[in-house]
mmCIF file of C-alpha atoms in Angstrom:
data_model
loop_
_atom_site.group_PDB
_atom_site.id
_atom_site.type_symbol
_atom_site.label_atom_id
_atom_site.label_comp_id
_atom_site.label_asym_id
_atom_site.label_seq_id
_atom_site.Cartn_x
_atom_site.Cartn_y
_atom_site.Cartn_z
ATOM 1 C CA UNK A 40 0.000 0.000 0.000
ATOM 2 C CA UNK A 41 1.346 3.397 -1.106
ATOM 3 C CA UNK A 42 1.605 6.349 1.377
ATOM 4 C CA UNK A 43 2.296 10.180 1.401
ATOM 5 C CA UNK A 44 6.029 9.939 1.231
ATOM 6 C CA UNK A 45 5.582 7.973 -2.165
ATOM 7 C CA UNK A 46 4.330 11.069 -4.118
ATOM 8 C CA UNK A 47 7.415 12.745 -4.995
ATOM 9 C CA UNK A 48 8.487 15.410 -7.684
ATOM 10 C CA UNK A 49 10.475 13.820 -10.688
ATOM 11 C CA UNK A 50 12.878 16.998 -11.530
ATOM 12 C CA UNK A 51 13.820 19.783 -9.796
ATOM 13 C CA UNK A 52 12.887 23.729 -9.500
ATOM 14 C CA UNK A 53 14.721 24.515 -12.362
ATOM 15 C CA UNK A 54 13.665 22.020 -14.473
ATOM 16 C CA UNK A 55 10.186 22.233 -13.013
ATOM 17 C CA UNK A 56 7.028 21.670 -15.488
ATOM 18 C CA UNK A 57 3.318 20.308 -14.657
ATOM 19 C CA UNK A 58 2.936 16.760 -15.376
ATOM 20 C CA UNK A 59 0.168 14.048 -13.690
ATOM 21 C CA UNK A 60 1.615 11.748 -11.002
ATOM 22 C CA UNK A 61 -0.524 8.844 -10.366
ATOM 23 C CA UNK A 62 -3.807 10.625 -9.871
ATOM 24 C CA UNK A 63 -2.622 14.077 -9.222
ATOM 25 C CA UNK A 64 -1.617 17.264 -11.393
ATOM 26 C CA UNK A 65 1.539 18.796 -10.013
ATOM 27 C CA UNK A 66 1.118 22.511 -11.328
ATOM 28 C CA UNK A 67 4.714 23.983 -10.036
ATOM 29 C CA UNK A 68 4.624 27.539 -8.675
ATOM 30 C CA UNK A 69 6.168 30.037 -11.069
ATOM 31 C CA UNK A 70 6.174 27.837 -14.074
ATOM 32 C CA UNK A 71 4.839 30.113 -17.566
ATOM 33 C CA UNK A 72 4.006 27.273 -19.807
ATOM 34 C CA UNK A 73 0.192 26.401 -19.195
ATOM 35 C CA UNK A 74 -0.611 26.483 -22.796
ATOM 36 C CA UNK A 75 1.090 23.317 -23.468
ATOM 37 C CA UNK A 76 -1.617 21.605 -21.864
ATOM 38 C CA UNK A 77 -4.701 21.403 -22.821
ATOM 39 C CA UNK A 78 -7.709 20.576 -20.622
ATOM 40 C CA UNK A 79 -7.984 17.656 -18.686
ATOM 41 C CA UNK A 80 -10.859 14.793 -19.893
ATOM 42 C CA UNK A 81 -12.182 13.745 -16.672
ATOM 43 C CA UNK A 82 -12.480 10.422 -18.009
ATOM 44 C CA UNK A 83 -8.664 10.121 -18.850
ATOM 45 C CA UNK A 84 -7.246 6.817 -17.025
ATOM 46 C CA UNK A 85 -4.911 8.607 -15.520
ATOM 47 C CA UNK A 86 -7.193 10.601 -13.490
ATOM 48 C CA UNK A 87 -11.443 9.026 -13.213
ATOM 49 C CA UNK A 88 -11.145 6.918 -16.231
ATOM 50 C CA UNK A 89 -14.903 6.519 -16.411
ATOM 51 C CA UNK A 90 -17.690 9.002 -16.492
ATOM 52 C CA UNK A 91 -19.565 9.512 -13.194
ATOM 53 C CA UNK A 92 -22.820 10.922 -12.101
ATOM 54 C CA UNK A 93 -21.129 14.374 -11.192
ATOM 55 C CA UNK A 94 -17.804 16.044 -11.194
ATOM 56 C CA UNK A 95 -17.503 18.140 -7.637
ATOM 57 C CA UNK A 96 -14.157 20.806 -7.128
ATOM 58 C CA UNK A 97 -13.235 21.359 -3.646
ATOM 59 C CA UNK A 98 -10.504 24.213 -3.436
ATOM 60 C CA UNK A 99 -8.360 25.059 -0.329
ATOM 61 C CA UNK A 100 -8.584 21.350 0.587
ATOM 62 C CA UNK A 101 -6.202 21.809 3.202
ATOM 63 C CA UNK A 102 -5.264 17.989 4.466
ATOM 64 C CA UNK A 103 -7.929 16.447 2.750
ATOM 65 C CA UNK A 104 -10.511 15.456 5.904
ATOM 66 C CA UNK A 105 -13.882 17.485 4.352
ATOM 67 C CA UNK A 106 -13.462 15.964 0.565
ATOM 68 C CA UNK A 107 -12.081 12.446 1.311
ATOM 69 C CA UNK A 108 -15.291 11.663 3.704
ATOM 70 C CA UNK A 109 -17.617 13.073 0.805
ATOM 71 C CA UNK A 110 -15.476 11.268 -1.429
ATOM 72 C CA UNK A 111 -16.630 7.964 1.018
ATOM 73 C CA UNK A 112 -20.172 8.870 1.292
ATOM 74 C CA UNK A 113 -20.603 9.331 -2.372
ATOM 75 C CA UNK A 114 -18.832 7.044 -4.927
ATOM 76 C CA UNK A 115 -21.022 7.394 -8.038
ATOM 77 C CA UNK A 116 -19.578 11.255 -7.631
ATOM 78 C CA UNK A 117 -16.194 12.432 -9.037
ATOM 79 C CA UNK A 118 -14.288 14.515 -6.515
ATOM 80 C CA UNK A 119 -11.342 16.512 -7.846
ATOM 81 C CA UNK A 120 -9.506 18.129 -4.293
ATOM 82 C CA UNK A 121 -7.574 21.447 -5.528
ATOM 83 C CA UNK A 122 -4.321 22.438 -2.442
ATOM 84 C CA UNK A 123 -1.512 24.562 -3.517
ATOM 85 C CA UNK A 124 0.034 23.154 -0.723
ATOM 86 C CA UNK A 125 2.358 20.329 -1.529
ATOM 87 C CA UNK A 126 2.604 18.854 1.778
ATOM 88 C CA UNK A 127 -0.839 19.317 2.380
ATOM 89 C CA UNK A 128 -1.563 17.768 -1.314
ATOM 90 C CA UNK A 129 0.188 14.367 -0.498
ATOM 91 C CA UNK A 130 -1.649 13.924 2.560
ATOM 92 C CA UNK A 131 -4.755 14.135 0.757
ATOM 93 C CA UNK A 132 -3.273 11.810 -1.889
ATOM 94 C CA UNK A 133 -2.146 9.516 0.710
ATOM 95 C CA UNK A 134 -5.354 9.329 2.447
ATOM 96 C CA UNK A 135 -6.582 8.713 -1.264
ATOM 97 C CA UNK A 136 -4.150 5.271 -1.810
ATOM 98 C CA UNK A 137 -5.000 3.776 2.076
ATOM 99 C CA UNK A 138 -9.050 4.597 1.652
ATOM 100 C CA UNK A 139 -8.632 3.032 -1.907
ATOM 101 C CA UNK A 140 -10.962 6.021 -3.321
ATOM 102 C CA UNK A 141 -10.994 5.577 -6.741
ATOM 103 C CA UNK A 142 -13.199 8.432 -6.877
ATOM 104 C CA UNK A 143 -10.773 10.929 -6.199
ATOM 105 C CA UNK A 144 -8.311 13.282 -7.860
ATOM 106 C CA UNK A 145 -5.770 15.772 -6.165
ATOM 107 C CA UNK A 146 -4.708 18.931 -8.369
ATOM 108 C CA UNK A 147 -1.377 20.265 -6.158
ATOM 109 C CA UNK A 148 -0.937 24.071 -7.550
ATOM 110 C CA UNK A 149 -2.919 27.150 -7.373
ATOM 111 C CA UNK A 150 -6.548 27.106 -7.733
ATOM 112 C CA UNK A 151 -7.086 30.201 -10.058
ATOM 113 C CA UNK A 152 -4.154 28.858 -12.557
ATOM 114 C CA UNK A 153 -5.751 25.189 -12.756
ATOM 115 C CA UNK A 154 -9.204 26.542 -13.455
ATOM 116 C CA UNK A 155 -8.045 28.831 -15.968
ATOM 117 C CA UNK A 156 -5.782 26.447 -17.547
ATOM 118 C CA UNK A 157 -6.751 23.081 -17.030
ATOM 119 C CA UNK A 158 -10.615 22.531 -16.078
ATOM 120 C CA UNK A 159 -12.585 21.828 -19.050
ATOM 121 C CA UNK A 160 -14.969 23.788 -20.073
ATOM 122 C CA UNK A 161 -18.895 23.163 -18.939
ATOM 123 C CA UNK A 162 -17.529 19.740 -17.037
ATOM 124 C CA UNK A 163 -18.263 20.522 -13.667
ATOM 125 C CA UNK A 164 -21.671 20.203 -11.218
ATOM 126 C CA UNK A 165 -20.532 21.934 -8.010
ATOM 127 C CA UNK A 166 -17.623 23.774 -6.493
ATOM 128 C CA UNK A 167 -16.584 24.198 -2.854
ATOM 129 C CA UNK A 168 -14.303 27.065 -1.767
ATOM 130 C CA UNK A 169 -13.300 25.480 2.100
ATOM 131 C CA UNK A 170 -11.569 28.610 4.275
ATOM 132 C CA UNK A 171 -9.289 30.191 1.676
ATOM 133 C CA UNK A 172 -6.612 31.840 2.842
ATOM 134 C CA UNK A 173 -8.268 35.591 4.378
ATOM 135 C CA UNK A 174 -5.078 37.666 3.166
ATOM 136 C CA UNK A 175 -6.206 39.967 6.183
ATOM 137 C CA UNK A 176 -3.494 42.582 5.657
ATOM 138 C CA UNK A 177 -4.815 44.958 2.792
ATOM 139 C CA UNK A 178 -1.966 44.941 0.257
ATOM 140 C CA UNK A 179 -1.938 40.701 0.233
ATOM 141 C CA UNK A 180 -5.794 41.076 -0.273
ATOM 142 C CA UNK A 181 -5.011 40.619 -4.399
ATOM 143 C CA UNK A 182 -3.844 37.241 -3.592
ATOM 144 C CA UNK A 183 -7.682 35.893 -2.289
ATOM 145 C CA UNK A 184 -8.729 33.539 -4.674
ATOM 146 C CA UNK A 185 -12.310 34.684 -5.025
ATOM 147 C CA UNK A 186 -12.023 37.756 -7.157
ATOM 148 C CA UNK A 187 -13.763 39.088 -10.516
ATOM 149 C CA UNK A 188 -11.381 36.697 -12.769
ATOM 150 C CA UNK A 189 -11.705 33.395 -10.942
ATOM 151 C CA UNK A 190 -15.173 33.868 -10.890
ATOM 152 C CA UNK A 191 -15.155 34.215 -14.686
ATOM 153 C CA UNK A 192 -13.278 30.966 -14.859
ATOM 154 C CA UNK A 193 -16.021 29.185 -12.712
ATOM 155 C CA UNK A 194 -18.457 30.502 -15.267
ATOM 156 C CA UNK A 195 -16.676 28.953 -18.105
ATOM 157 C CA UNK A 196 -16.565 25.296 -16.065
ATOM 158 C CA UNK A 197 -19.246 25.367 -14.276
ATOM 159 C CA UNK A 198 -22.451 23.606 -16.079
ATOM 160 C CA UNK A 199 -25.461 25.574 -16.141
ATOM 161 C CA UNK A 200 -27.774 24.686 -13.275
ATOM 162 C CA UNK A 201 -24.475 24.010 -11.052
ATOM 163 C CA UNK A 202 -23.414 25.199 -7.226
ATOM 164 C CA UNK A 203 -20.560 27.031 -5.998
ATOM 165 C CA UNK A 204 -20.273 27.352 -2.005
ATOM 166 C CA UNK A 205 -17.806 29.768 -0.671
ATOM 167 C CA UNK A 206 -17.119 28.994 3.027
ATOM 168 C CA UNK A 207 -14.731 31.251 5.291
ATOM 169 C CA UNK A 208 -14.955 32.501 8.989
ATOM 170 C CA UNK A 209 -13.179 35.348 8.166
ATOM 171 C CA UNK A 210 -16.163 38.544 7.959
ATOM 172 C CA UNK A 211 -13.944 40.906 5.640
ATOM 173 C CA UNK A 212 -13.308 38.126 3.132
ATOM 174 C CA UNK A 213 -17.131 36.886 2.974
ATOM 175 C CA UNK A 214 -18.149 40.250 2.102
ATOM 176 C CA UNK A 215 -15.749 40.444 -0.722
ATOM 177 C CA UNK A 216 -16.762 36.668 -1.708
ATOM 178 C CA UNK A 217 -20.468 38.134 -1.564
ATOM 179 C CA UNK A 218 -19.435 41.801 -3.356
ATOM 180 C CA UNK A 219 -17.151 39.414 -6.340
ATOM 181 C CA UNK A 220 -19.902 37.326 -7.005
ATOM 182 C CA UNK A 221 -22.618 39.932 -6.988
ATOM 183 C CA UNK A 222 -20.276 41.334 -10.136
ATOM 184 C CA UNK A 223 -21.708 38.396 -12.490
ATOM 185 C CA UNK A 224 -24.704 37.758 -13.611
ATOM 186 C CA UNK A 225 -24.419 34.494 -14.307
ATOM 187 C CA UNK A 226 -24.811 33.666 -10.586
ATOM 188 C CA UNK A 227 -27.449 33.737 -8.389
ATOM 189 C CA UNK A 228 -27.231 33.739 -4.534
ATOM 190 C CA UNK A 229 -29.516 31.129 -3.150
ATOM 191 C CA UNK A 230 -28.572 31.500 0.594
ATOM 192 C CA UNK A 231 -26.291 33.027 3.163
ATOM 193 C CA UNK A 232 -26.398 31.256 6.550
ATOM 194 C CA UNK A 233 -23.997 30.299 9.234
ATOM 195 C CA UNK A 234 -25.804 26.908 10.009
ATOM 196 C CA UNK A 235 -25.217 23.902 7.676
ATOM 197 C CA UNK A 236 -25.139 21.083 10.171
ATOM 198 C CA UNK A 237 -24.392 17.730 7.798
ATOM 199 C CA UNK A 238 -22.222 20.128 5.810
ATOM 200 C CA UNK A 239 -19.107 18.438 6.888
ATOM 201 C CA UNK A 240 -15.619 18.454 8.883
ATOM 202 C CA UNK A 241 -12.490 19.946 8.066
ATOM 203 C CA UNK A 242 -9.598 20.729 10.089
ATOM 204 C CA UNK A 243 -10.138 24.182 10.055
ATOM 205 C CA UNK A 244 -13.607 24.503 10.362
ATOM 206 C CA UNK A 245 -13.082 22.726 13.781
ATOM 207 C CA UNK A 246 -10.241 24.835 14.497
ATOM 208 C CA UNK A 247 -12.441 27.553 13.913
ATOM 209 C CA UNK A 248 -15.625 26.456 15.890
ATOM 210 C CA UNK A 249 -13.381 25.739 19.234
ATOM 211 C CA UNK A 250 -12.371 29.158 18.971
ATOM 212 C CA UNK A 251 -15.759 30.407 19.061
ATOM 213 C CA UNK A 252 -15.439 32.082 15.311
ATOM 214 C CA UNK A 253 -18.754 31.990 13.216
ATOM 215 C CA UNK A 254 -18.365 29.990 10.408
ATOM 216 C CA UNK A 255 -20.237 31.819 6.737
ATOM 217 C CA UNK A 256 -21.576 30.101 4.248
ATOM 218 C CA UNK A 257 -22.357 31.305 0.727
ATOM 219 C CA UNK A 258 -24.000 28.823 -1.841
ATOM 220 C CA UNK A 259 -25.130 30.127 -5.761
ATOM 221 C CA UNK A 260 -26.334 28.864 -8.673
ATOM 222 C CA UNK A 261 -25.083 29.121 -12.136
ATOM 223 C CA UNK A 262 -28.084 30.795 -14.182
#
């Protein structure tokens, strides 16, 4: 049985490119050459190899605990976990290999550059945006990934009739989320509540909770 300290990088920084290992895209940091790729076919065998009910995107997957339960709970559904995070990418990968969830693909890079780059176009059902990173200080604000361009990109991948949920704890950021998406009129808010009780666990959003921090929760549709 394969574990986390099996997924390993085959080149180094300088020689760096994105490449599929085993049921995850490695998009490197840094690296200027998405165009050689084109999208990915969720039913490639090197990533679902089969066509499933539904293709879900978690991003900001963190170590993998809210997407590899749903992953569990719902096998007919293809679950692709986005983590720019290497570390925190293998551990989701090696959670993948000992759970034997077949279901389940890991994208290691940034989230914006993979849906701009590498999603295919009208192939997903839902998105999930888990606790992003806040950026709290004002000039690292540019790096939140919900802004006007990402959603764009989840316009262009997401069918019509699909979800995205944008979860955070963080109130400055879930204004913005709510101001970014309010920009485009292809989506429509359906509800804003800080109560989703089978919604599902995560490392932060327990962190979170035992701190006493109110935990937001945005869901649209794609009109």
């Amino acid at each position: 049985m394969k574990s986390a300290a099996d997924l390993r990088i085959p080149f180094s920084w300088a020689e760096r490119y994105a490449v599929l290992l085993e049921k995850c895209l490695y998009i490197p940091g840094f690296y200027p050459h998405h165009e050689k790729w084109s999208a990915l076919p969720w039913n490639d065998p090197a990533i679902f190899g089969k066509a499933g009910d539904k293709v879900v995107i978690e991003y900001c997957s963190g170590n993998g605990q809210w997407i590899c339960e749903k992953a569990r709970q719902n096998p007919s559904i293809h679950w692709v976990a986005v983590e720019k995070r290497f570390d925190r990418a293998r551990k989701i990968w090696g959670r993948m290999q000992r759970e034997a969830l077949s279901n389940l693909f890991v994208v290691c890079g940034d989230g914006t550059i993979f849906t701009r780059h590498y999603a295919p176009t009208d192939s997903v059902d839902e998105i999930f945006v888990n606790f992003p990173d806040p950026w709290p200080k004002r000039r690292h604000a540019v790096n939140r990934i919900v802004q006007k361009q990402f959603m764009k990109d989840l316009t262009r991948i997401v069918r019509k009739g699909g979800r995205a949920t944008l979860v955070t704890d963080d109130e400055v950021y879930r204004d913005q989320m709510a101001f970014e998406v309010a920009q485009s009129a292809a989506w429509k808010r359906e509800s804003m509540t800080t109560e989703w009780p089978d919604y599902g666990d995560s490392w932060f959003a327990n962190l979170w909770t035992q701190k006493g921090k109110t935990i937001y929760y945005q869901r649209y549709a794609h009109v």
